[in-house]
Amino acid sequence: MNQFLLEQYKQLGLSEEVIVFGEKIENGLKSRFEKIDAIAEANQLKVLCAMQKNRVSAECFNQSSGYGYNDLGRDTLEKVYADTFKGEDALVRPQITCGTHALALALLSNLRPGDELLSPVGKPYDTLEEVIGIRPSRGSLAEYNITYAQVDLLADGGFDWDGIQNVINERTKLVTIQRSKGYATRPTLSVDRIGELISFIKNIKPDVICMVDNCYGEFVEEKEPLEVGADMIVGSLIKNPGGGLAPIGGYICGKKECIENAAYRLTSPGLGKEVGASLGIMQSFYQGFFLAPTVTAGALKGAVFAANIYEKLGFKVVPNSTQSRHDIIQAVEFGNKEAMCAFCEGIQAAAPVDSYVIPEGWAMPGYDSDVIMAAGAFVQGSSIELSADGPIKEPYAVYFQGGLTWYHAKTGILMSLQKLYERKLVKLDELC
Ligand SMILES: *Cc1c(COP(=O)(O)O)cnc(C)c1O
């Protein structure tokens, strides 16, 4: 490392031991980073092609208000998403307030009373428990007499084929498959494994709707789940596909009928996709989507770097240092609150915004234990930006993600290590 760069890191408050250790780890990751770059390059071209094919023009960035009839920018963007992700249609809206909302919308609009929802990949993301009614809540699927069945993954992370076959019945209408691990320490599913699962399910029941919770998965691989048989993919624009620029939003992409159901529920029966003003944020949606492949690649490098750093220091990391990646999340199990909080303090201290605050646990809506979150983001709660969070309970696992650039992700990880090092929660001497 040259002297100038070393000085810059020191200015931020990093010790030489931490910097040197980080450099050593990074030097071992060159070939992994090359593969990540190759995927980003292919995905960049995919997005570019979709924008050219759909004749994206300066008019697309104009703002609409009121009903938003004939909003060229909104309608064209939905075609760009559909072409990029290989769906028939898409709903990409600022009126979809977050990922949970997008998922709730997809479920509540495509299920009817008497239907059953199945998760063949274990417990879904925490906030979906109230959507489904696993934890009772107003307006849940359970309140509408939509039942829920779940088949857990086997101990080795594999699918429980027999269990899935046994539970599918005449009422099974929709299958929800979460690509990312969420707040669980199970492996993330690759697009190919999702494809195997969907083929198996469609073989038993061809007309079942297969939905993939695609949060954190977009642009991590060359393929997306619609290319392996999914009917719907759902995600948040303050994660990967917003590229860090979208200030709000969610998307649903897939079969025309599924999207139509969702649009009729988001706005109103009869109105569907025809209304919904874009209020001047279209440029950020387009530009963010354009940048998303490279932003995602930077975040992915950060995750790989973090896994290699913390595994070397003796912590359990999921995925581990060498496993393939299918989302941008890195879990690190610290086993105690002190180390977990030190990690989060470091991430916060590395942020461009609110770097001077110290994160603390709080009872976040939708979660059943205190959650600590470190994020100094331009967009509130954006987790494509450098961020870390986790429920403060056993095994004290932190979920790290994001970084709008690889350099910032790297700095965040080094700063987290700095906090652990200063508190003597890790030893670096013999590793340097
Ligand atoms: C983030 C996330 C959600 C929920 O998204 P919010 O925007 O936080 O509401 C759902 N599922 C998964 C897998 C996620 O990562």
Short mmCIF file of C-alpha atoms and ligand atoms in Angstrom, two decimals:
data_model
loop_
_atom_site.label_atom_id
_atom_site.label_comp_id
_atom_site.label_asym_id
_atom_site.label_seq_id
_atom_site.Cartn_x
_atom_site.Cartn_y
_atom_site.Cartn_z
CA MET A 1 0.00 0.00 0.00
CA ASN A 2 1.40 3.40 -0.87
CA GLN A 3 2.14 5.97 1.79
CA PHE A 4 -0.56 8.39 0.65
CA LEU A 5 -3.34 5.81 0.93
CA LEU A 6 -2.02 4.62 4.27
CA GLU A 7 -2.20 8.18 5.56
CA GLN A 8 -5.78 8.54 4.37
CA TYR A 9 -6.83 5.44 6.29
CA LYS A 10 -5.00 6.65 9.38
CA GLN A 11 -6.78 9.99 9.15
CA LEU A 12 -10.06 8.11 9.49
CA GLY A 13 -8.80 6.61 12.74
CA LEU A 14 -7.59 3.18 11.62
CA SER A 15 -4.54 1.57 13.25
CA GLU A 16 -1.71 0.34 11.10
CA GLU A 17 -2.30 -3.26 12.34
CA VAL A 18 -5.87 -3.15 11.07
CA ILE A 19 -4.89 -1.67 7.71
CA VAL A 20 -2.11 -4.18 7.15
CA PHE A 21 -4.32 -7.11 8.10
CA GLY A 22 -7.01 -5.86 5.71
CA GLU A 23 -4.53 -5.53 2.89
CA LYS A 24 -3.32 -9.06 3.38
CA ILE A 25 -6.87 -10.37 3.18
CA GLU A 26 -7.67 -8.28 0.11
CA ASN A 27 -4.61 -9.55 -1.74
CA GLY A 28 -6.00 -13.06 -1.51
CA LEU A 29 -9.29 -12.10 -3.13
CA LYS A 30 -8.21 -10.96 -6.60
CA SER A 31 -9.67 -13.85 -8.58
CA ARG A 32 -12.98 -13.71 -6.67
CA PHE A 33 -13.27 -10.02 -7.41
CA GLU A 34 -12.62 -10.65 -11.09
CA LYS A 35 -15.60 -13.00 -11.23
CA ILE A 36 -17.81 -10.45 -9.50
CA ASP A 37 -16.72 -7.83 -12.03
CA ALA A 38 -17.55 -10.14 -14.93
CA ILE A 39 -21.11 -10.61 -13.66
CA ALA A 40 -21.50 -6.86 -13.17
CA GLU A 41 -20.34 -6.27 -16.74
CA ALA A 42 -22.91 -8.69 -18.17
CA ASN A 43 -25.68 -7.21 -16.03
CA GLN A 44 -24.71 -3.68 -17.01
CA LEU A 45 -25.22 -4.60 -20.64
CA LYS A 46 -28.54 -6.28 -19.85
CA VAL A 47 -29.88 -3.07 -18.28
CA LEU A 48 -28.47 -0.92 -21.08
CA CYS A 49 -30.12 -3.12 -23.72
CA ALA A 50 -33.49 -2.91 -21.96
CA MET A 51 -33.25 0.89 -21.80
CA GLN A 52 -32.35 1.17 -25.47
CA LYS A 53 -34.99 -1.31 -26.61
CA ASN A 54 -37.71 0.62 -24.78
CA ARG A 55 -36.51 3.97 -26.13
CA VAL A 56 -35.86 5.64 -22.80
CA SER A 57 -35.84 9.38 -23.51
CA ALA A 58 -35.50 12.64 -21.60
CA GLU A 59 -39.32 12.85 -21.52
CA CYS A 60 -39.30 9.79 -19.29
CA PHE A 61 -37.86 11.93 -16.51
CA ASN A 62 -40.70 14.45 -16.56
CA GLN A 63 -42.88 14.59 -13.50
CA SER A 64 -46.54 13.74 -13.38
CA SER A 65 -48.99 14.70 -10.68
CA GLY A 66 -52.59 14.01 -9.70
CA TYR A 67 -53.89 10.78 -11.24
CA GLY A 68 -50.74 10.33 -13.26
CA TYR A 69 -52.55 9.19 -16.40
CA ASN A 70 -50.29 8.43 -19.38
CA ASP A 71 -47.10 8.76 -17.38
CA LEU A 72 -44.56 7.80 -20.06
CA GLY A 73 -41.67 7.57 -17.59
CA ARG A 74 -43.51 5.26 -15.22
CA ASP A 75 -44.84 3.00 -17.97
CA THR A 76 -41.49 2.80 -19.78
CA LEU A 77 -39.60 2.03 -16.58
CA GLU A 78 -41.92 -0.89 -15.92
CA LYS A 79 -41.06 -2.25 -19.39
CA VAL A 80 -37.34 -1.79 -18.66
CA TYR A 81 -37.68 -3.82 -15.45
CA ALA A 82 -39.74 -6.48 -17.20
CA ASP A 83 -37.19 -6.87 -20.01
CA THR A 84 -34.19 -6.89 -17.68
CA PHE A 85 -35.68 -9.46 -15.33
CA LYS A 86 -37.37 -11.42 -18.16
CA GLY A 87 -40.95 -10.91 -16.99
CA GLU A 88 -44.07 -10.25 -19.02
CA ASP A 89 -44.87 -7.14 -17.02
CA ALA A 90 -43.80 -5.21 -13.92
CA LEU A 91 -45.10 -2.84 -11.29
CA VAL A 92 -42.39 -0.40 -10.17
CA ARG A 93 -43.79 2.33 -8.00
CA PRO A 94 -42.91 4.94 -5.39
CA GLN A 95 -46.33 4.16 -3.90
CA ILE A 96 -44.96 0.76 -2.89
CA THR A 97 -43.32 1.98 0.30
CA CYS A 98 -40.83 -0.80 1.06
CA GLY A 99 -40.00 -4.46 0.50
CA THR A 100 -42.48 -5.74 3.05
CA HIS A 101 -45.20 -3.70 1.37
CA ALA A 102 -44.29 -5.12 -2.04
CA LEU A 103 -44.42 -8.68 -0.70
CA ALA A 104 -47.67 -8.07 1.18
CA LEU A 105 -49.13 -6.59 -2.00
CA ALA A 106 -48.09 -9.56 -4.12
CA LEU A 107 -49.56 -12.00 -1.58
CA LEU A 108 -52.77 -10.17 -0.69
CA SER A 109 -53.59 -9.57 -4.34
CA ASN A 110 -52.91 -13.05 -5.67
CA LEU A 111 -54.50 -15.07 -2.87
CA ARG A 112 -58.23 -15.43 -2.18
CA PRO A 113 -60.12 -16.64 0.90
CA GLY A 114 -59.78 -20.41 1.27
CA ASP A 115 -56.39 -20.53 -0.48
CA GLU A 116 -53.24 -21.76 1.18
CA LEU A 117 -49.80 -20.16 1.05
CA LEU A 118 -46.76 -22.44 1.29
CA SER A 119 -43.19 -21.60 2.24
CA PRO A 120 -41.03 -24.62 1.35
CA VAL A 121 -37.84 -22.91 2.57
CA GLY A 122 -38.61 -22.45 6.27
CA LYS A 123 -39.60 -19.39 8.21
CA PRO A 124 -39.95 -16.27 6.06
CA TYR A 125 -38.43 -12.86 6.78
CA ASP A 126 -39.47 -11.47 10.19
CA THR A 127 -41.77 -8.73 8.94
CA LEU A 128 -43.75 -11.24 6.86
CA GLU A 129 -44.87 -13.03 10.01
CA GLU A 130 -47.46 -10.34 10.58
CA VAL A 131 -48.40 -10.20 6.90
CA ILE A 132 -49.12 -13.93 6.93
CA GLY A 133 -50.56 -13.91 10.44
CA ILE A 134 -47.98 -16.22 12.05
CA ARG A 135 -47.95 -13.41 14.59
CA PRO A 136 -51.52 -12.11 14.66
CA SER A 137 -51.99 -8.72 13.02
CA ARG A 138 -54.74 -6.61 11.55
CA GLY A 139 -55.28 -7.24 7.87
CA SER A 140 -53.10 -10.36 7.78
CA LEU A 141 -53.74 -13.19 5.33
CA ALA A 142 -55.04 -15.22 8.28
CA GLU A 143 -57.80 -12.67 8.86
CA TYR A 144 -58.95 -13.31 5.29
CA ASN A 145 -59.06 -17.04 5.91
CA ILE A 146 -55.92 -17.69 3.88
CA THR A 147 -53.97 -20.45 5.61
CA TYR A 148 -50.24 -20.94 5.76
CA ALA A 149 -48.09 -24.06 5.55
CA GLN A 150 -44.37 -24.25 6.04
CA VAL A 151 -41.77 -26.90 5.31
CA ASP A 152 -38.40 -26.27 6.89
CA LEU A 153 -35.09 -26.82 5.17
CA LEU A 154 -33.23 -29.95 6.25
CA ALA A 155 -30.36 -29.63 8.72
CA ASP A 156 -27.86 -29.55 5.84
CA GLY A 157 -29.76 -26.71 4.13
CA GLY A 158 -31.31 -29.02 1.52
CA PHE A 159 -34.97 -29.08 0.49
CA ASP A 160 -37.28 -31.52 2.24
CA TRP A 161 -38.68 -33.00 -0.98
CA ASP A 162 -40.99 -35.50 0.76
CA GLY A 163 -42.23 -32.89 3.20
CA ILE A 164 -43.02 -30.51 0.35
CA GLN A 165 -44.80 -33.18 -1.69
CA ASN A 166 -46.90 -34.17 1.35
CA VAL A 167 -48.04 -30.68 2.21
CA ILE A 168 -49.13 -29.54 -1.27
CA ASN A 169 -52.89 -29.90 -1.51
CA GLU A 170 -55.83 -28.69 -3.59
CA ARG A 171 -55.86 -25.37 -1.72
CA THR A 172 -52.17 -24.61 -2.27
CA LYS A 173 -52.32 -21.52 -4.46
CA LEU A 174 -49.06 -19.69 -3.99
CA VAL A 175 -45.56 -20.76 -2.99
CA THR A 176 -43.22 -18.16 -1.51
CA ILE A 177 -39.50 -18.73 -1.84
CA GLN A 178 -37.11 -16.39 -0.10
CA ARG A 179 -33.82 -16.17 -1.99
CA SER A 180 -31.85 -14.39 0.72
CA LYS A 181 -31.29 -15.76 4.20
CA GLY A 182 -32.84 -12.75 5.97
CA TYR A 183 -32.31 -12.96 9.72
CA ALA A 184 -31.60 -16.67 9.65
CA THR A 185 -28.27 -18.41 9.42
CA ARG A 186 -29.25 -20.73 6.59
CA PRO A 187 -27.59 -20.60 3.19
CA THR A 188 -28.96 -18.24 0.58
CA LEU A 189 -30.52 -19.97 -2.41
CA SER A 190 -28.87 -19.75 -5.80
CA VAL A 191 -31.09 -19.04 -8.80
CA ASP A 192 -30.41 -22.58 -10.04
CA ARG A 193 -31.53 -24.14 -6.75
CA ILE A 194 -34.66 -21.99 -6.83
CA GLY A 195 -35.23 -23.36 -10.34
CA GLU A 196 -34.97 -26.97 -9.12
CA LEU A 197 -37.44 -26.28 -6.35
CA ILE A 198 -39.92 -24.62 -8.72
CA SER A 199 -39.71 -27.50 -11.24
CA PHE A 200 -40.41 -29.98 -8.47
CA ILE A 201 -43.41 -28.02 -7.22
CA LYS A 202 -44.84 -27.36 -10.69
CA ASN A 203 -44.53 -31.05 -11.47
CA ILE A 204 -46.85 -31.79 -8.56
CA LYS A 205 -49.14 -28.81 -9.17
CA PRO A 206 -48.60 -26.96 -12.46
CA ASP A 207 -50.96 -24.04 -11.78
CA VAL A 208 -49.46 -22.99 -8.46
CA ILE A 209 -48.00 -19.46 -8.43
CA CYS A 210 -44.31 -19.46 -7.49
CA MET A 211 -43.21 -16.15 -6.00
CA VAL A 212 -39.62 -15.34 -5.10
CA ASP A 213 -38.74 -12.78 -2.45
CA ASN A 214 -35.81 -11.40 -4.44
CA CYS A 215 -34.65 -8.85 -1.84
CA TYR A 216 -30.85 -8.44 -1.93
CA GLY A 217 -30.53 -10.92 -4.80
CA GLU A 218 -30.89 -8.68 -7.86
CA PHE A 219 -27.82 -8.57 -10.13
CA VAL A 220 -25.76 -10.88 -7.92
CA GLU A 221 -25.93 -13.59 -10.55
CA GLU A 222 -26.29 -13.47 -14.33
CA LYS A 223 -29.80 -14.92 -14.11
CA GLU A 224 -32.84 -13.89 -12.12
CA PRO A 225 -35.51 -16.26 -10.78
CA LEU A 226 -38.06 -15.56 -13.57
CA GLU A 227 -35.59 -17.28 -15.92
CA VAL A 228 -35.91 -20.54 -14.00
CA GLY A 229 -39.68 -20.71 -13.82
CA ALA A 230 -40.77 -18.25 -11.11
CA ASP A 231 -44.06 -16.47 -11.81
CA MET A 232 -43.29 -13.38 -9.75
CA ILE A 233 -40.23 -11.75 -8.21
CA VAL A 234 -40.56 -9.05 -5.59
CA GLY A 235 -38.09 -6.58 -4.13
CA SER A 236 -37.28 -3.21 -2.64
CA LEU A 237 -35.83 -0.20 -4.44
CA ILE A 238 -33.83 0.86 -1.40
CA LYS A 239 -31.87 -2.34 -1.90
CA ASN A 240 -30.01 -3.56 -5.01
CA PRO A 241 -32.20 -2.42 -7.94
CA GLY A 242 -32.47 1.19 -6.75
CA GLY A 243 -28.71 1.49 -7.11
CA GLY A 244 -28.59 3.74 -4.04
CA LEU A 245 -30.37 6.55 -5.87
CA ALA A 246 -34.03 5.55 -5.58
CA PRO A 247 -35.38 7.34 -2.48
CA ILE A 248 -38.33 4.93 -2.01
CA GLY A 249 -40.13 2.18 -3.86
CA GLY A 250 -40.73 -1.47 -4.52
CA TYR A 251 -41.26 -3.69 -7.53
CA ILE A 252 -43.10 -6.80 -8.59
CA CYS A 253 -42.18 -8.39 -11.91
CA GLY A 254 -43.45 -11.49 -13.67
CA LYS A 255 -46.59 -12.97 -15.23
CA LYS A 256 -49.05 -10.45 -16.60
CA GLU A 257 -51.94 -11.78 -14.55
CA CYS A 258 -50.00 -11.65 -11.28
CA ILE A 259 -48.95 -8.06 -11.96
CA GLU A 260 -52.48 -7.07 -12.87
CA ASN A 261 -53.79 -8.51 -9.61
CA ALA A 262 -51.14 -6.54 -7.70
CA ALA A 263 -51.90 -3.30 -9.57
CA TYR A 264 -55.62 -3.64 -8.90
CA ARG A 265 -54.91 -4.05 -5.22
CA LEU A 266 -52.28 -1.27 -5.02
CA THR A 267 -54.59 1.29 -6.56
CA SER A 268 -58.13 0.05 -7.05
CA PRO A 269 -60.14 -2.55 -8.94
CA GLY A 270 -60.71 -1.03 -12.36
CA LEU A 271 -57.82 1.44 -12.13
CA GLY A 272 -54.77 -0.81 -11.82
CA LYS A 273 -51.60 0.45 -13.47
CA GLU A 274 -53.29 3.43 -15.14
CA VAL A 275 -52.96 5.70 -12.12
CA GLY A 276 -50.10 6.59 -9.80
CA ALA A 277 -48.22 9.82 -10.36
CA SER A 278 -44.44 9.56 -10.35
CA LEU A 279 -43.95 12.96 -8.67
CA GLY A 280 -40.59 13.74 -10.23
CA ILE A 281 -38.56 10.81 -9.00
CA MET A 282 -38.32 8.90 -12.26
CA GLN A 283 -34.79 9.97 -13.06
CA SER A 284 -33.52 8.51 -9.80
CA PHE A 285 -35.30 5.24 -10.55
CA TYR A 286 -33.77 5.00 -14.04
CA GLN A 287 -30.33 6.16 -13.07
CA GLY A 288 -30.30 3.97 -9.99
CA PHE A 289 -31.31 0.92 -12.03
CA PHE A 290 -28.56 1.75 -14.51
CA LEU A 291 -25.97 1.87 -11.72
CA ALA A 292 -27.40 -1.11 -9.81
CA PRO A 293 -25.17 -3.82 -11.37
CA THR A 294 -21.94 -2.06 -10.37
CA VAL A 295 -23.27 -0.89 -7.00
CA THR A 296 -24.32 -4.47 -6.25
CA ALA A 297 -20.86 -5.71 -7.28
CA GLY A 298 -19.22 -3.29 -4.82
CA ALA A 299 -21.48 -4.48 -2.03
CA LEU A 300 -20.73 -8.09 -2.93
CA LYS A 301 -16.99 -7.48 -2.71
CA GLY A 302 -17.55 -5.93 0.71
CA ALA A 303 -19.43 -9.05 1.84
CA VAL A 304 -16.67 -11.36 0.61
CA PHE A 305 -14.03 -9.18 2.27
CA ALA A 306 -15.94 -9.20 5.59
CA ALA A 307 -16.33 -12.99 5.49
CA ASN A 308 -12.62 -13.46 4.95
CA ILE A 309 -11.63 -10.99 7.67
CA TYR A 310 -13.92 -12.34 10.37
CA GLU A 311 -13.46 -16.01 9.54
CA LYS A 312 -9.72 -15.54 9.87
CA LEU A 313 -10.36 -14.05 13.31
CA GLY A 314 -12.24 -17.17 14.37
CA PHE A 315 -15.88 -16.12 14.07
CA LYS A 316 -18.56 -18.10 12.31
CA VAL A 317 -19.47 -16.37 9.07
CA VAL A 318 -22.36 -17.23 6.73
CA PRO A 319 -21.62 -17.59 3.86
CA ASN A 320 -18.07 -18.65 4.74
CA SER A 321 -14.95 -17.20 3.14
CA THR A 322 -15.03 -19.40 0.05
CA GLN A 323 -18.70 -20.19 -0.59
CA SER A 324 -20.44 -18.89 -3.70
CA ARG A 325 -22.67 -15.83 -3.30
CA HIS A 326 -26.32 -15.40 -4.18
CA ASP A 327 -27.12 -12.22 -2.25
CA ILE A 328 -25.19 -9.31 -0.74
CA ILE A 329 -25.73 -10.24 2.92
CA GLN A 330 -22.92 -11.31 5.17
CA ALA A 331 -23.77 -12.74 8.57
CA VAL A 332 -21.14 -12.77 11.31
CA GLU A 333 -21.95 -14.53 14.56
CA PHE A 334 -20.26 -12.78 17.44
CA GLY A 335 -21.79 -14.83 20.26
CA ASN A 336 -21.93 -11.84 22.59
CA LYS A 337 -23.58 -8.46 22.68
CA GLU A 338 -20.40 -6.46 23.24
CA ALA A 339 -18.69 -7.58 20.06
CA MET A 340 -21.91 -7.31 18.06
CA CYS A 341 -22.38 -3.71 19.16
CA ALA A 342 -18.70 -2.83 18.57
CA PHE A 343 -19.05 -4.07 15.01
CA CYS A 344 -22.10 -1.89 14.45
CA GLU A 345 -20.39 1.13 15.99
CA GLY A 346 -17.57 0.72 13.50
CA ILE A 347 -19.95 0.57 10.53
CA GLN A 348 -21.68 3.70 11.80
CA ALA A 349 -18.37 5.49 12.35
CA ALA A 350 -17.44 4.84 8.71
CA ALA A 351 -20.61 6.41 7.30
CA PRO A 352 -20.74 9.62 5.26
CA VAL A 353 -23.89 10.69 7.15
CA ASP A 354 -24.40 10.55 10.95
CA SER A 355 -20.92 9.13 11.50
CA TYR A 356 -20.79 10.72 14.95
CA VAL A 357 -23.73 8.82 16.48
CA ILE A 358 -23.54 5.55 18.39
CA PRO A 359 -26.16 2.96 17.41
CA GLU A 360 -28.32 1.35 20.10
CA GLY A 361 -30.89 -1.43 20.09
CA TRP A 362 -34.58 -0.52 19.80
CA ALA A 363 -37.94 -2.26 19.47
CA MET A 364 -38.44 -1.86 15.75
CA PRO A 365 -41.98 -2.31 14.38
CA GLY A 366 -42.41 -5.75 12.86
CA TYR A 367 -39.62 -7.45 14.85
CA ASP A 368 -40.01 -9.49 18.04
CA SER A 369 -36.74 -8.53 19.81
CA ASP A 370 -34.64 -5.36 20.03
CA VAL A 371 -32.77 -4.70 16.82
CA ILE A 372 -29.51 -2.78 16.51
CA MET A 373 -28.92 -0.96 13.25
CA ALA A 374 -25.91 0.88 11.98
CA ALA A 375 -26.56 3.04 8.99
CA GLY A 376 -25.43 6.47 8.01
CA ALA A 377 -27.29 6.56 4.77
CA PHE A 378 -28.34 9.22 2.28
CA VAL A 379 -31.69 7.43 2.06
CA GLN A 380 -33.19 6.51 5.44
CA GLY A 381 -32.90 2.79 6.11
CA SER A 382 -31.36 2.09 2.72
CA SER A 383 -29.52 -1.18 2.97
CA ILE A 384 -27.78 -1.04 -0.39
CA GLU A 385 -25.82 1.66 1.42
CA LEU A 386 -23.28 0.47 3.98
CA SER A 387 -25.29 -0.89 6.87
CA ALA A 388 -25.38 -3.58 9.52
CA ASP A 389 -28.16 -4.81 11.69
CA GLY A 390 -29.33 -7.73 13.70
CA PRO A 391 -31.70 -8.78 16.47
CA ILE A 392 -30.02 -8.55 19.88
CA LYS A 393 -30.46 -12.18 20.86
CA GLU A 394 -28.56 -15.45 20.51
CA PRO A 395 -26.40 -16.05 18.51
CA TYR A 396 -25.72 -12.29 18.37
CA ALA A 397 -25.36 -12.37 14.63
CA VAL A 398 -24.83 -9.19 12.68
CA TYR A 399 -26.07 -8.97 9.12
CA PHE A 400 -23.82 -6.72 7.12
CA GLN A 401 -24.67 -5.42 3.70
CA GLY A 402 -24.21 -2.71 1.16
CA GLY A 403 -21.74 -0.03 0.34
CA LEU A 404 -22.35 2.23 -2.63
CA THR A 405 -18.74 1.68 -3.64
CA TRP A 406 -16.33 -1.15 -2.86
CA TYR A 407 -13.91 1.31 -1.28
CA HIS A 408 -16.52 2.46 1.16
CA ALA A 409 -17.58 -1.09 2.01
CA LYS A 410 -13.93 -1.92 2.66
CA THR A 411 -13.47 1.11 4.90
CA GLY A 412 -16.58 0.15 6.87
CA ILE A 413 -15.31 -3.37 7.53
CA LEU A 414 -11.90 -2.06 8.57
CA MET A 415 -13.56 0.43 10.92
CA SER A 416 -15.66 -2.34 12.48
CA LEU A 417 -12.49 -4.31 13.04
CA GLN A 418 -10.85 -1.22 14.54
CA LYS A 419 -13.59 -1.03 17.22
CA LEU A 420 -13.19 -4.69 18.10
CA TYR A 421 -9.42 -4.32 18.15
CA GLU A 422 -9.47 -1.23 20.39
CA ARG A 423 -11.68 -3.09 22.90
CA LYS A 424 -9.37 -6.10 22.80
CA LEU A 425 -12.17 -8.30 21.50
CA VAL A 426 -9.84 -9.59 18.76
CA LYS A 427 -6.10 -10.11 18.51
CA LEU A 428 -4.26 -9.18 15.33
CA ASP A 429 -0.59 -9.37 16.33
CA GLU A 430 0.09 -12.96 15.32
CA LEU A 431 -2.00 -12.63 12.14
CA CYS A 432 -0.24 -9.60 10.68
C1 LIG B 1 -35.45 -6.39 3.39
C2 LIG B 1 -36.19 -7.64 3.17
C3 LIG B 1 -37.57 -7.66 3.24
C4 LIG B 1 -38.41 -6.49 3.68
O1 LIG B 1 -38.06 -5.31 3.10
P1 LIG B 1 -38.27 -3.90 3.85
O2 LIG B 1 -37.96 -2.95 2.79
O3 LIG B 1 -37.31 -3.87 4.99
O4 LIG B 1 -39.67 -3.83 4.30
C5 LIG B 1 -38.20 -8.85 2.97
N1 LIG B 1 -37.51 -9.96 2.67
C6 LIG B 1 -36.17 -9.97 2.62
C7 LIG B 1 -35.44 -11.24 2.28
C8 LIG B 1 -35.47 -8.81 2.87
O5 LIG B 1 -34.14 -8.82 2.80
#
